[in-house]
Short mmCIF file of C-alpha atoms in Angstrom, two decimals:
data_model
loop_
_atom_site.label_atom_id
_atom_site.label_comp_id
_atom_site.label_asym_id
_atom_site.label_seq_id
_atom_site.Cartn_x
_atom_site.Cartn_y
_atom_site.Cartn_z
CA MET A 1 104.07 14.46 -76.90
CA SER A 2 101.65 14.33 -79.83
CA GLN A 3 100.78 10.75 -78.82
CA ILE A 4 99.60 11.92 -75.41
CA PHE A 5 97.76 14.87 -76.96
CA TRP A 6 95.80 12.65 -79.36
CA LEU A 7 95.16 10.05 -76.69
CA THR A 8 93.74 12.73 -74.39
CA LEU A 9 91.67 14.21 -77.18
CA ARG A 10 90.08 10.80 -77.76
CA GLN A 11 89.49 10.42 -74.04
CA LEU A 12 87.71 13.76 -73.91
CA ALA A 13 85.74 13.27 -77.09
CA GLY A 14 83.13 10.91 -75.69
CA VAL A 15 79.70 11.41 -77.26
CA ARG A 16 77.98 12.35 -74.00
CA ARG A 17 80.64 14.82 -72.92
CA LEU A 18 80.85 16.46 -76.32
CA SER A 19 77.05 16.70 -76.53
CA LEU A 20 76.91 18.37 -73.14
CA VAL A 21 79.63 20.93 -73.82
CA GLY A 22 78.26 21.49 -77.33
CA LEU A 23 74.84 22.35 -75.93
CA LEU A 24 76.43 24.63 -73.35
CA ALA A 25 78.47 26.33 -76.05
CA LEU A 26 75.36 26.92 -78.16
CA LEU A 27 73.50 28.51 -75.25
CA PRO A 28 74.66 32.14 -75.79
CA LEU A 29 74.10 31.96 -79.53
CA GLY A 30 70.76 30.17 -79.14
CA LEU A 31 69.48 32.66 -76.57
CA THR A 32 70.59 35.59 -78.75
CA LEU A 33 68.83 34.19 -81.80
CA LEU A 34 65.74 33.42 -79.73
CA GLY A 35 65.73 36.97 -78.39
CA ARG A 36 65.95 38.32 -81.92
CA LEU A 37 63.08 36.12 -83.05
CA LEU A 38 60.82 37.20 -80.21
CA SER A 39 61.65 40.89 -80.41
CA ASP A 40 62.65 42.92 -83.44
CA GLU A 41 64.56 45.38 -81.30
CA GLY A 42 67.54 44.04 -79.45
CA GLY A 43 68.52 45.36 -76.03
CA SER A 44 71.05 48.17 -75.58
CA VAL A 45 74.71 47.40 -76.26
CA ASP A 46 75.61 47.92 -72.59
CA GLU A 47 72.87 45.53 -71.53
CA SER A 48 74.03 42.93 -74.04
CA ILE A 49 77.61 43.14 -72.80
CA THR A 50 76.57 42.94 -69.17
CA VAL A 51 74.05 40.11 -69.53
CA LEU A 52 75.30 38.07 -72.48
CA VAL A 53 79.06 38.49 -72.39
CA ASP A 54 79.81 38.90 -68.69
CA GLY A 55 76.74 37.38 -67.04
CA LEU A 56 76.32 34.31 -69.24
CA ALA A 57 79.43 33.64 -71.33
CA VAL A 58 82.32 34.69 -69.07
CA SER A 59 80.76 33.83 -65.72
CA ALA A 60 79.06 30.55 -66.58
CA VAL A 61 79.39 29.03 -70.06
CA MET A 62 83.16 29.38 -70.47
CA PRO A 63 84.19 28.02 -67.04
CA LEU A 64 81.60 25.22 -67.19
CA ILE A 65 82.81 24.04 -70.58
CA VAL A 66 86.47 24.26 -69.63
CA MET A 67 86.02 22.53 -66.28
CA SER A 68 84.04 19.66 -67.80
CA LEU A 69 86.93 19.00 -70.20
CA ALA A 70 90.07 20.01 -68.30
CA THR A 71 89.30 18.25 -65.01
CA VAL A 72 88.98 15.00 -66.99
CA SER A 73 92.25 15.49 -68.86
CA PHE A 74 94.20 13.81 -66.05
CA GLY A 75 91.21 12.99 -63.86
CA SER A 76 89.92 10.05 -65.85
CA GLU A 77 93.36 8.39 -65.90
CA VAL A 78 93.86 8.95 -62.20
CA GLU A 79 90.40 7.54 -61.52
CA ASP A 80 90.69 4.43 -63.69
CA ARG A 81 94.39 4.06 -62.92
CA THR A 82 95.69 4.13 -66.47
CA LEU A 83 98.07 7.04 -65.88
CA SER A 84 100.99 4.63 -65.50
CA TYR A 85 100.76 3.84 -69.23
CA ILE A 86 102.08 7.31 -70.02
CA ALA A 87 103.87 8.16 -66.77
CA LEU A 88 106.26 5.23 -67.15
CA LYS A 89 107.60 6.41 -70.48
CA PRO A 90 110.79 8.34 -71.24
CA VAL A 91 108.89 11.58 -71.76
CA ALA A 92 109.72 14.75 -69.81
CA ARG A 93 107.02 15.49 -67.26
CA TRP A 94 106.46 18.99 -68.61
CA LYS A 95 105.68 17.53 -72.02
CA ILE A 96 103.04 15.25 -70.50
CA ALA A 97 101.58 18.23 -68.63
CA LEU A 98 101.59 20.35 -71.79
CA ALA A 99 99.85 17.68 -73.88
CA LYS A 100 97.25 17.29 -71.15
CA LEU A 101 96.73 21.06 -71.10
CA LEU A 102 96.52 21.49 -74.87
CA ALA A 103 93.95 18.74 -75.45
CA PRO A 104 91.08 20.34 -73.50
CA LEU A 105 92.21 23.72 -74.82
CA ALA A 106 91.90 22.47 -78.40
CA LEU A 107 88.31 21.44 -77.78
CA ALA A 108 87.15 24.26 -75.51
CA ALA A 109 88.69 27.23 -77.32
CA PRO A 110 86.79 26.92 -80.63
CA LEU A 111 83.57 25.86 -78.92
CA VAL A 112 83.51 28.82 -76.55
CA THR A 113 85.01 31.44 -78.83
CA VAL A 114 82.99 30.78 -81.97
CA SER A 115 79.61 30.58 -80.24
CA VAL A 116 80.06 33.54 -77.92
CA ALA A 117 81.75 35.70 -80.55
CA ALA A 118 78.91 34.99 -82.99
CA ALA A 119 76.33 35.85 -80.35
CA ALA A 120 78.27 38.98 -79.41
CA TYR A 121 78.49 40.08 -83.04
CA ILE A 122 74.72 39.82 -83.41
CA GLU A 123 74.09 41.70 -80.17
CA LEU A 124 76.72 44.36 -80.84
CA SER A 125 75.71 44.98 -84.45
CA ALA A 126 74.16 48.25 -83.25
CA LEU A 127 77.73 49.54 -82.90
CA GLY A 128 78.03 49.52 -86.69
CA ASP A 129 81.65 49.42 -87.78
CA GLY A 130 82.70 48.95 -84.16
CA ALA A 131 80.92 45.59 -83.90
CA ALA A 132 83.75 43.70 -85.57
CA ARG A 133 86.33 45.28 -83.27
CA SER A 134 84.26 44.52 -80.18
CA THR A 135 83.69 40.96 -81.33
CA LEU A 136 87.41 40.51 -81.82
CA ALA A 137 88.03 41.85 -78.31
CA VAL A 138 85.49 39.37 -76.94
CA ALA A 139 87.10 36.47 -78.85
CA VAL A 140 90.66 37.31 -77.77
CA ALA A 141 89.62 37.76 -74.15
CA LEU A 142 87.74 34.46 -74.17
CA LEU A 143 90.80 32.67 -75.53
CA ALA A 144 92.84 34.08 -72.67
CA GLY A 145 90.15 32.96 -70.22
CA VAL A 146 89.94 29.45 -71.68
CA PHE A 147 93.73 29.09 -71.43
CA THR A 148 93.81 30.30 -67.83
CA TYR A 149 90.95 28.05 -66.73
CA CYS A 150 92.41 25.08 -68.62
CA SER A 151 95.68 25.38 -66.76
CA LEU A 152 93.92 25.69 -63.39
CA PHE A 153 91.43 22.87 -63.92
CA THR A 154 93.95 20.47 -65.50
CA TRP A 155 96.02 20.79 -62.33
CA LEU A 156 92.91 20.33 -60.19
CA GLY A 157 92.06 17.09 -62.05
CA LEU A 158 95.50 15.74 -61.18
CA VAL A 159 95.46 16.57 -57.49
CA THR A 160 91.96 15.55 -56.44
CA SER A 161 89.26 13.11 -57.42
CA ARG A 162 86.66 15.78 -56.62
CA ALA A 163 87.97 18.23 -59.18
CA LEU A 164 84.67 18.93 -60.90
CA ALA A 165 82.82 19.66 -57.66
CA LEU A 166 85.63 21.91 -56.42
CA ALA A 167 85.78 23.68 -59.77
CA ILE A 168 82.05 24.43 -59.63
CA VAL A 169 82.33 25.75 -56.08
CA TYR A 170 85.35 27.87 -57.04
CA VAL A 171 83.71 29.36 -60.14
CA PHE A 172 80.43 30.28 -58.53
CA LEU A 173 81.73 31.25 -55.11
CA TRP A 174 84.96 33.07 -55.94
CA GLU A 175 84.60 34.11 -59.57
CA GLY A 176 80.88 34.76 -59.29
CA LEU A 177 80.13 36.05 -55.80
CA VAL A 178 83.36 37.33 -54.30
CA VAL A 179 84.64 39.05 -57.44
CA SER A 180 81.24 40.70 -57.99
CA PHE A 181 81.15 42.25 -54.55
CA ILE A 182 84.82 42.86 -53.69
CA GLY A 183 86.46 45.06 -56.29
CA GLY A 184 90.10 44.15 -55.59
CA ALA A 185 89.38 40.44 -55.96
CA SER A 186 89.24 40.92 -59.75
CA TYR A 187 93.05 41.01 -59.74
CA LEU A 188 93.00 37.39 -58.55
CA SER A 189 90.27 36.22 -60.85
CA ALA A 190 90.18 34.65 -64.30
CA ARG A 191 86.91 36.43 -64.92
CA GLY A 192 88.58 39.72 -63.99
CA TYR A 193 91.39 39.02 -66.49
CA VAL A 194 88.92 38.20 -69.27
CA LEU A 195 86.93 41.38 -68.70
CA GLY A 196 90.19 43.32 -68.39
CA VAL A 197 91.42 42.10 -71.78
CA MET A 198 88.04 42.80 -73.38
CA TYR A 199 87.87 46.31 -72.04
CA GLY A 200 91.52 46.98 -72.72
CA LEU A 201 91.21 46.00 -76.38
CA ASP A 202 88.01 47.96 -77.02
CA ARG A 203 87.35 50.62 -74.41
CA GLU A 204 84.73 52.33 -76.51
CA GLY A 205 82.61 49.30 -77.30
CA MET A 206 83.06 47.69 -73.89
CA GLU A 207 82.29 50.79 -71.84
CA ALA A 208 79.80 48.75 -69.79
CA LEU A 209 82.73 46.80 -68.29
CA SER A 210 84.70 49.85 -67.17
CA GLU A 211 83.88 49.45 -63.49
CA ARG A 212 84.53 45.70 -63.31
CA ALA A 213 87.55 45.31 -65.58
CA VAL A 214 91.13 45.41 -64.33
CA GLU A 215 93.74 47.28 -66.37
CA LEU A 216 94.91 45.52 -69.56
CA PRO A 217 98.55 44.98 -68.41
CA ALA A 218 97.35 43.60 -65.09
CA ALA A 219 94.91 41.31 -66.89
CA VAL A 220 97.52 40.00 -69.31
CA VAL A 221 100.15 39.51 -66.63
CA GLY A 222 97.59 37.91 -64.31
CA ALA A 223 96.38 35.44 -66.96
CA VAL A 224 99.94 34.54 -67.98
CA VAL A 225 101.16 34.14 -64.39
CA VAL A 226 98.19 31.99 -63.33
CA SER A 227 98.52 29.81 -66.45
CA ILE A 228 102.26 29.30 -66.00
CA LEU A 229 101.92 28.82 -62.25
CA PHE A 230 99.37 26.01 -62.55
CA PHE A 231 101.20 24.44 -65.49
CA GLY A 232 104.32 24.38 -63.30
CA LEU A 233 102.37 22.91 -60.40
CA THR A 234 101.00 20.20 -62.69
CA THR A 235 104.51 19.31 -63.86
CA ARG A 236 105.78 19.26 -60.30
CA ARG A 237 102.88 17.12 -59.14
CA LEU A 238 103.60 14.61 -61.92
CA LYS A 239 107.19 14.36 -60.70
CA THR A 240 106.39 13.89 -57.04
CA MET A 241 103.07 12.07 -56.85
CA ASP A 242 102.61 8.34 -56.42
CA ILE A 243 101.08 7.30 -59.72
CA PRO A 244 98.04 5.14 -58.96
CA MET B 1 119.70 -11.15 -52.26
CA SER B 2 118.63 -12.77 -55.47
CA ALA B 3 121.86 -13.90 -57.07
CA GLY B 4 122.73 -14.78 -60.66
CA GLY B 5 125.09 -12.03 -61.83
CA ASP B 6 125.54 -8.34 -61.09
CA PRO B 7 122.33 -6.99 -59.60
CA THR B 8 120.28 -4.76 -61.89
CA ILE B 9 117.67 -3.87 -59.28
CA SER B 10 118.83 -2.75 -55.87
CA VAL B 11 116.42 -1.97 -53.03
CA SER B 12 118.14 -0.53 -49.96
CA ASP B 13 116.32 -0.33 -46.63
CA VAL B 14 113.11 0.77 -48.29
CA SER B 15 109.96 1.57 -46.36
CA LYS B 16 106.66 2.96 -47.53
CA TRP B 17 103.86 4.13 -45.34
CA PHE B 18 100.48 5.68 -45.98
CA GLY B 19 99.52 7.63 -42.88
CA ASN B 20 99.69 5.12 -40.05
CA VAL B 21 99.74 2.09 -42.33
CA VAL B 22 103.15 0.62 -43.14
CA ALA B 23 102.89 -1.07 -46.54
CA VAL B 24 106.58 -1.94 -46.97
CA ASN B 25 108.86 -2.17 -43.98
CA GLU B 26 112.66 -1.87 -44.22
CA VAL B 27 113.07 -4.09 -47.26
CA SER B 28 116.50 -4.61 -48.78
CA LEU B 29 117.01 -6.88 -51.77
CA GLN B 30 118.82 -7.20 -55.05
CA VAL B 31 117.66 -8.74 -58.28
CA ALA B 32 120.04 -10.01 -60.94
CA PRO B 33 119.41 -10.99 -64.58
CA GLY B 34 117.15 -14.03 -64.95
CA ILE B 35 113.67 -14.67 -63.60
CA THR B 36 112.96 -13.81 -59.98
CA GLY B 37 109.59 -14.40 -58.39
CA LEU B 38 108.16 -11.99 -55.83
CA LEU B 39 105.82 -14.13 -53.80
CA GLY B 40 103.43 -13.17 -51.07
CA PRO B 41 99.79 -13.23 -50.07
CA ASN B 42 97.42 -10.45 -51.08
CA GLY B 43 98.14 -7.34 -49.04
CA ALA B 44 101.76 -8.32 -48.38
CA GLY B 45 103.07 -5.13 -50.02
CA LYS B 46 104.23 -6.67 -53.31
CA THR B 47 102.50 -4.14 -55.55
CA THR B 48 103.69 -1.20 -53.47
CA LEU B 49 107.25 -2.54 -53.63
CA LEU B 50 107.02 -3.03 -57.41
CA TYR B 51 105.68 0.52 -57.83
CA MET B 52 108.71 1.82 -55.94
CA ILE B 53 111.04 -0.38 -58.00
CA VAL B 54 109.74 1.10 -61.27
CA GLY B 55 109.63 4.64 -59.86
CA LEU B 56 105.88 5.17 -59.98
CA ALA B 57 105.83 5.58 -56.20
CA GLY B 58 108.35 7.29 -53.98
CA CYS B 59 109.95 5.64 -50.97
CA SER B 60 109.10 7.02 -47.54
CA ARG B 61 112.60 5.88 -46.61
CA GLY B 62 115.46 4.14 -48.41
CA GLU B 63 116.47 4.07 -52.04
CA VAL B 64 115.80 2.05 -55.18
CA THR B 65 118.23 1.92 -58.08
CA VAL B 66 117.75 0.18 -61.41
CA LEU B 67 120.73 -0.43 -63.68
CA GLY B 68 122.77 1.64 -61.25
CA GLU B 69 120.60 4.76 -61.43
CA PRO B 70 117.97 6.13 -59.04
CA VAL B 71 114.66 5.22 -60.63
CA ARG B 72 112.42 7.91 -59.16
CA ASP B 73 111.86 10.94 -61.42
CA ASN B 74 114.27 9.55 -63.98
CA PRO B 75 112.20 9.30 -67.20
CA GLU B 76 115.21 8.46 -69.38
CA LEU B 77 115.65 5.23 -67.44
CA TYR B 78 112.12 4.16 -68.41
CA ARG B 79 113.44 3.45 -71.91
CA ARG B 80 115.13 0.37 -70.42
CA LEU B 81 112.28 -0.60 -68.14
CA GLY B 82 109.09 -2.49 -68.93
CA PHE B 83 106.27 -2.67 -66.41
CA MET B 84 102.91 -4.33 -66.46
CA PRO B 85 100.71 -3.33 -63.51
CA GLU B 86 98.27 -5.78 -61.96
CA ARG B 87 95.20 -3.66 -62.68
CA GLU B 88 93.60 -4.61 -65.92
CA THR B 89 92.22 -1.20 -66.79
CA VAL B 90 93.08 -0.04 -70.28
CA TYR B 91 91.93 2.70 -72.63
CA PRO B 92 88.78 0.97 -73.91
CA PHE B 93 88.55 3.15 -77.03
CA LEU B 94 92.00 2.08 -78.30
CA THR B 95 92.52 -1.07 -80.34
CA GLY B 96 95.03 -3.56 -79.04
CA ARG B 97 97.48 -2.54 -81.73
CA GLU B 98 97.06 1.15 -80.92
CA LEU B 99 97.97 0.49 -77.27
CA VAL B 100 101.17 -1.30 -78.26
CA GLU B 101 101.96 1.35 -80.91
CA MET B 102 101.48 4.12 -78.38
CA SER B 103 103.89 2.38 -76.02
CA ALA B 104 106.47 1.97 -78.80
CA LYS B 105 106.21 5.60 -79.93
CA LEU B 106 106.36 7.00 -76.41
CA ASN B 107 109.48 4.92 -75.86
CA GLY B 108 111.02 6.69 -78.85
CA MET B 109 111.39 3.59 -81.02
CA ALA B 110 112.57 4.05 -84.59
CA ASN B 111 110.99 1.06 -86.29
CA VAL B 112 107.58 1.07 -84.66
CA SER B 113 105.64 -1.14 -87.05
CA ASP B 114 108.04 -4.12 -86.97
CA SER B 115 108.44 -3.93 -83.20
CA VAL B 116 104.67 -3.82 -82.70
CA ASP B 117 104.19 -6.79 -85.04
CA ARG B 118 106.81 -8.75 -83.09
CA ALA B 119 105.34 -7.92 -79.68
CA ILE B 120 101.79 -8.80 -80.74
CA ALA B 121 102.98 -12.04 -82.32
CA MET B 122 104.75 -12.93 -79.07
CA VAL B 123 101.45 -12.81 -77.18
CA GLY B 124 99.58 -14.49 -80.04
CA LEU B 125 96.99 -11.80 -80.64
CA GLU B 126 97.55 -11.03 -84.32
CA ASP B 127 93.93 -11.77 -85.20
CA ALA B 128 92.50 -9.53 -82.46
CA GLN B 129 94.90 -6.60 -82.77
CA ARG B 130 92.43 -4.35 -84.66
CA ARG B 131 89.65 -4.83 -82.12
CA ARG B 132 88.99 -2.32 -79.38
CA LEU B 133 90.43 -3.24 -75.99
CA GLY B 134 87.02 -2.68 -74.41
CA ALA B 135 85.80 -5.76 -76.28
CA TYR B 136 88.70 -8.00 -75.19
CA SER B 137 88.39 -10.80 -72.67
CA ARG B 138 90.37 -10.51 -69.44
CA GLY B 139 93.07 -12.86 -70.67
CA MET B 140 93.39 -11.05 -74.01
CA ARG B 141 93.76 -7.71 -72.23
CA GLN B 142 96.49 -9.20 -70.05
CA ARG B 143 98.39 -10.43 -73.07
CA MET B 144 98.07 -7.20 -75.03
CA ARG B 145 99.22 -5.24 -71.96
CA LEU B 146 102.21 -7.56 -71.79
CA ALA B 147 102.96 -6.80 -75.44
CA ALA B 148 102.79 -3.06 -74.66
CA ALA B 149 105.19 -3.54 -71.72
CA LEU B 150 107.73 -5.47 -73.81
CA VAL B 151 107.48 -3.78 -77.22
CA HIS B 152 110.58 -1.62 -76.64
CA ASP B 153 112.71 -4.62 -75.66
CA PRO B 154 113.53 -3.40 -72.13
CA ASP B 155 116.47 -4.73 -70.13
CA VAL B 156 114.48 -4.86 -66.91
CA ILE B 157 110.96 -6.28 -66.94
CA VAL B 158 108.67 -5.98 -63.93
CA LEU B 159 105.34 -7.80 -64.10
CA ASP B 160 102.72 -7.58 -61.36
CA GLU B 161 100.55 -10.71 -61.26
CA PRO B 162 100.89 -11.23 -65.03
CA LEU B 163 99.12 -14.59 -65.07
CA ASN B 164 95.80 -13.34 -63.72
CA GLY B 165 93.02 -14.31 -66.10
CA THR B 166 95.14 -16.53 -68.31
CA ASP B 167 94.39 -20.16 -69.10
CA PRO B 168 96.90 -23.05 -68.72
CA ARG B 169 98.00 -22.91 -72.36
CA GLN B 170 98.63 -19.16 -72.13
CA ARG B 171 100.58 -19.72 -68.92
CA MET B 172 102.85 -22.18 -70.68
CA GLU B 173 103.38 -19.75 -73.56
CA PHE B 174 104.07 -16.97 -71.09
CA GLN B 175 106.60 -19.16 -69.32
CA ASP B 176 108.33 -19.94 -72.62
CA SER B 177 108.49 -16.24 -73.50
CA MET B 178 109.93 -15.32 -70.13
CA GLU B 179 112.53 -18.07 -70.31
CA ARG B 180 113.63 -16.87 -73.74
CA LEU B 181 113.92 -13.29 -72.49
CA ALA B 182 115.81 -14.40 -69.39
CA ALA B 183 118.19 -16.44 -71.54
CA SER B 184 118.99 -13.28 -73.51
CA GLY B 185 120.14 -11.54 -70.33
CA LYS B 186 117.01 -9.67 -69.26
CA THR B 187 116.15 -9.12 -65.64
CA ILE B 188 112.59 -10.28 -65.00
CA LEU B 189 110.79 -9.74 -61.72
CA VAL B 190 107.38 -11.41 -61.58
CA SER B 191 105.00 -11.11 -58.64
CA SER B 192 102.35 -13.61 -57.71
CA HIS B 193 100.33 -14.75 -54.73
CA ILE B 194 100.12 -18.30 -56.10
CA LEU B 195 102.95 -20.56 -54.98
CA GLU B 196 102.69 -23.03 -57.86
CA GLU B 197 102.67 -20.22 -60.40
CA VAL B 198 106.04 -18.95 -59.27
CA GLU B 199 107.40 -22.45 -58.72
CA THR B 200 107.15 -23.22 -62.44
CA LEU B 201 108.45 -19.84 -63.51
CA ALA B 202 111.29 -18.75 -61.26
CA SER B 203 114.10 -20.57 -59.54
CA ARG B 204 114.87 -17.59 -57.33
CA ILE B 205 112.19 -16.09 -55.17
CA LEU B 206 111.61 -13.26 -52.76
CA LEU B 207 108.97 -13.94 -50.12
CA MET B 208 107.05 -11.02 -48.71
CA ILE B 209 104.61 -10.98 -45.87
CA SER B 210 103.11 -8.05 -44.00
CA GLY B 211 105.36 -5.61 -45.79
CA LYS B 212 108.57 -7.43 -44.86
CA LEU B 213 110.92 -9.60 -46.83
CA ALA B 214 110.44 -12.97 -45.11
CA ALA B 215 112.85 -15.03 -47.17
CA SER B 216 114.82 -14.93 -50.38
CA GLY B 217 116.91 -17.31 -52.40
CA ASP B 218 116.61 -20.59 -54.25
CA PHE B 219 113.03 -21.76 -54.56
CA ARG B 220 113.82 -25.42 -53.83
CA ALA B 221 115.56 -24.58 -50.55
CA ILE B 222 112.64 -22.48 -49.42
CA ARG B 223 110.15 -25.11 -50.52
CA ALA B 224 112.09 -27.74 -48.55
CA ALA B 225 111.95 -25.54 -45.49
CA LEU B 226 108.22 -25.19 -45.99
CA ASP B 227 107.84 -28.97 -46.22
CA GLU B 228 109.38 -29.39 -42.73
CA ARG B 229 106.30 -27.94 -41.13
CA ALA B 230 103.36 -29.91 -39.78
CA TYR B 231 100.16 -29.35 -41.70
CA GLN B 232 96.77 -29.10 -40.01
CA ILE B 233 93.96 -31.28 -41.28
CA ARG B 234 90.37 -31.13 -40.10
CA VAL B 235 88.56 -34.47 -39.95
CA VAL B 236 84.83 -34.68 -39.33
CA ALA B 237 83.91 -38.20 -38.22
CA SER B 238 81.18 -40.04 -36.29
CA GLU B 239 83.55 -40.89 -33.37
CA PRO B 240 86.44 -38.41 -33.40
CA ARG B 241 88.03 -39.46 -30.09
CA ARG B 242 88.26 -43.13 -31.11
CA LEU B 243 89.61 -42.11 -34.51
CA ALA B 244 92.19 -39.85 -32.80
CA ALA B 245 93.45 -42.81 -30.74
CA SER B 246 93.99 -44.84 -33.91
CA ILE B 247 95.59 -41.99 -35.83
CA LEU B 248 98.10 -41.17 -33.11
CA MET B 249 99.64 -44.59 -33.67
CA MET B 250 100.87 -43.42 -37.07
CA ASP B 251 104.46 -42.14 -37.41
CA SER B 252 103.39 -39.37 -39.79
CA VAL B 253 101.05 -37.83 -37.22
CA ASP B 254 102.57 -35.41 -34.70
CA SER B 255 99.48 -34.73 -32.61
CA ALA B 256 95.73 -34.53 -32.68
CA SER B 257 93.10 -32.54 -30.81
CA ILE B 258 89.34 -32.18 -30.66
CA ALA B 259 88.04 -28.76 -31.71
CA ASP B 260 85.08 -26.97 -30.11
CA ASP B 261 82.81 -28.05 -32.96
CA GLY B 262 83.70 -31.70 -32.33
CA SER B 263 85.92 -32.12 -35.36
CA LEU B 264 89.31 -33.78 -35.12
CA ILE B 265 92.34 -31.58 -35.85
CA VAL B 266 95.35 -33.62 -36.97
CA TYR B 267 98.91 -32.28 -37.24
CA SER B 268 100.98 -34.23 -39.77
CA ARG B 269 104.29 -33.83 -41.66
CA ASN B 270 103.27 -36.38 -44.25
CA VAL B 271 99.85 -35.47 -45.51
CA SER B 272 99.80 -37.91 -48.42
CA GLU B 273 100.43 -40.89 -46.13
CA LEU B 274 97.71 -39.67 -43.79
CA GLN B 275 95.26 -39.29 -46.67
CA LEU B 276 95.82 -42.91 -47.68
CA ALA B 277 95.64 -44.27 -44.14
CA LEU B 278 92.60 -42.37 -42.87
CA PRO B 279 89.87 -44.21 -44.84
CA ARG B 280 91.41 -47.57 -43.97
CA LEU B 281 91.60 -46.75 -40.24
CA ALA B 282 88.03 -45.49 -40.23
CA ARG B 283 86.74 -48.54 -42.06
CA GLU B 284 88.56 -50.94 -39.69
CA SER B 285 87.19 -49.10 -36.62
CA GLY B 286 83.68 -48.81 -38.02
CA ILE B 287 83.84 -45.00 -37.96
CA ARG B 288 82.06 -42.94 -40.58
CA LEU B 289 84.14 -40.14 -42.16
CA THR B 290 82.12 -37.08 -43.24
CA ARG B 291 84.82 -34.63 -44.26
CA VAL B 292 88.64 -34.40 -44.54
CA GLU B 293 90.07 -30.97 -45.39
CA PRO B 294 93.34 -29.06 -45.05
CA MET B 295 93.11 -26.13 -42.66
CA ASP B 296 96.14 -24.14 -43.60
CA GLU B 297 97.08 -24.72 -47.20
CA SER B 298 96.79 -21.05 -47.92
CA LEU B 299 99.89 -19.08 -48.77
CA GLU B 300 99.30 -16.89 -45.76
CA SER B 301 99.86 -19.75 -43.36
CA LEU B 302 102.91 -20.98 -45.24
CA PHE B 303 104.39 -17.48 -45.19
CA GLU B 304 103.56 -17.03 -41.54
CA TYR B 305 105.42 -20.25 -40.88
CA MET B 306 108.43 -18.92 -42.76
CA VAL B 307 108.38 -15.70 -40.78
CA GLU B 308 108.15 -17.57 -37.47
CA ARG B 309 111.15 -19.74 -38.28
#
C-alpha cells in the first residue's frame, strides 16, 4: 500500500499544483497579516470567526485545496489510463482506495490546518488565554473537514472525468448557498460538521457560530459516516468498474 | 480452441457491449501454454477481449477463468498474471527502474532488486534504467513496460500489441524472449493487427473480426485457407480493355473488369505470376502501364474473407 501512497504523492506534487494550493493555503494568513499591517486594531473576535474562519477558510480555502488534490488522486490515472498499473496487482481494493485517500490528505491537512490555525491564533489573540483553546478547536475541526472532503472528492475523481467542475459546483451551491439559507441542511454538509466540531470544542470562544453549528455528536457522526461511506463507495467502484 | 495442453485461459460465451455497441459478441475460446496470437484488424474487439481476460473489464455476459479461477475481482490471481496494455502512457516522473520496482513490490516479491535487474536485462535497457520514463523513446517505453509486466515471473502473460514502436532487431529479441518463456511452460497471449508479426511469433492463432471469433487454430492451416482466395489488383493502363483481353488468357487470372474510373480490376489466385507477366504482356501489346497495386491486401479484407467462408 505504501507504494501506491508514495506514487500518488509524487503524482500530486507537481510544481504548478503545489504552487496553486500553497498560495491558496497562505491566503487566510496573508490576509490576516495584511489586515494587521493596515490597522493596529483587529476586528472583533466574532467578526474574525465569521469572516476569516467560516467565510474564507471553511467555505472556500479548505474545500478548494482538498478538491484540487483529491479529485486528481484517481482522476489523473483514469484520464491518462495508467490505473491498470496498480489495479492489476494483488492488492486488496480497499488498500488501493485507502492509499489514494491518504495521499491528498497528507498534503492538504498540514497546508490547510497550519495556515488557518496561525491566522486564527492572530485574530483570536484578543481572547487571551482562550486563544490557544480556540485555535486548537479550529485546527481539529479543519482536520475533520479535510478528511471528509478528501473521501468525497477522491471518490468523485474515480467516477467522473468532470470531478473538479462538479466539486466546485457542489461546494459553492450546496455547502455555500443551500447550507447558509436552509438550517437543517447543515446536518448533510461538511461545512456544517466542521463548524459543529469547532463550536462543540470551544463554545465560549466560538460563540459566533452558535446559530450555524450542528451539535458536536451530530457533527462527529456525520463526518465519520460521510468519510466511511465515500471510502466504501470508492472501494466498491474499484471492484466493479471497467479499468480504462 | 487453441490447443497445446490443458487450457489456462478459458473464455465461455463472452459478450461485451457499451450501450448499443457490441464490442465482443459471444466469443468462446481456450488458450493453452505456449504462444497464441490474437489477430484482428483495429476495432475488432481484441483489446476489449484482453481486458476481460485479465479482469480489468467485466463481461456483459459469459465468464472468463484463468488458471481455473474467475479472473474478475480476484486480486490474488494477479500474482500469476502479467499484462501489458497497448496504450503507451506511463508515469512520466518515474524512472524506468522505479516502474519495474513498483510492479515487483506490488506483486509482493521477496527479492525485488535481483528480479528487477533480470527483467531490465531481458529488455536490454540497463543503461537507460535510471532515466525518467518521460524522456524515453516509444520503443524504450514499450520495452520497459514489458519488463514491468514480466518482473514477477507470471504463469500467464497477456500482451496487447507489444511490438508497436519497436524496430526489427527489438522484434527479434522480443520473439526470442517469448519463445524462451513459452518453452518454460508459460501461457502467452499476444495480440496484433499485423499478420506477419503474428506469423513469426505464434503457431496458434485466434482471428477476431467485428467482435466475433472468426477462426482459430494452427496458423499454417489458416494461412493456406487465406491463400485460396482470389486477390484484387488494380491496373492503370493506356488501353485497359485490350490489356484485359490479353490477361484473361492467363491461367492465374480468374476474371477482370473495368472500373468506373477506367482502371482494370484483375482477380487472381497467383499474384506473383501475374506481377511477372503483366509488364511483358503490356510491352508486347504496346500498352503503357501507369500503376499496378493490390486493392485488398489489408487484414480487414483477409478477415472478411475468412468470415464469409
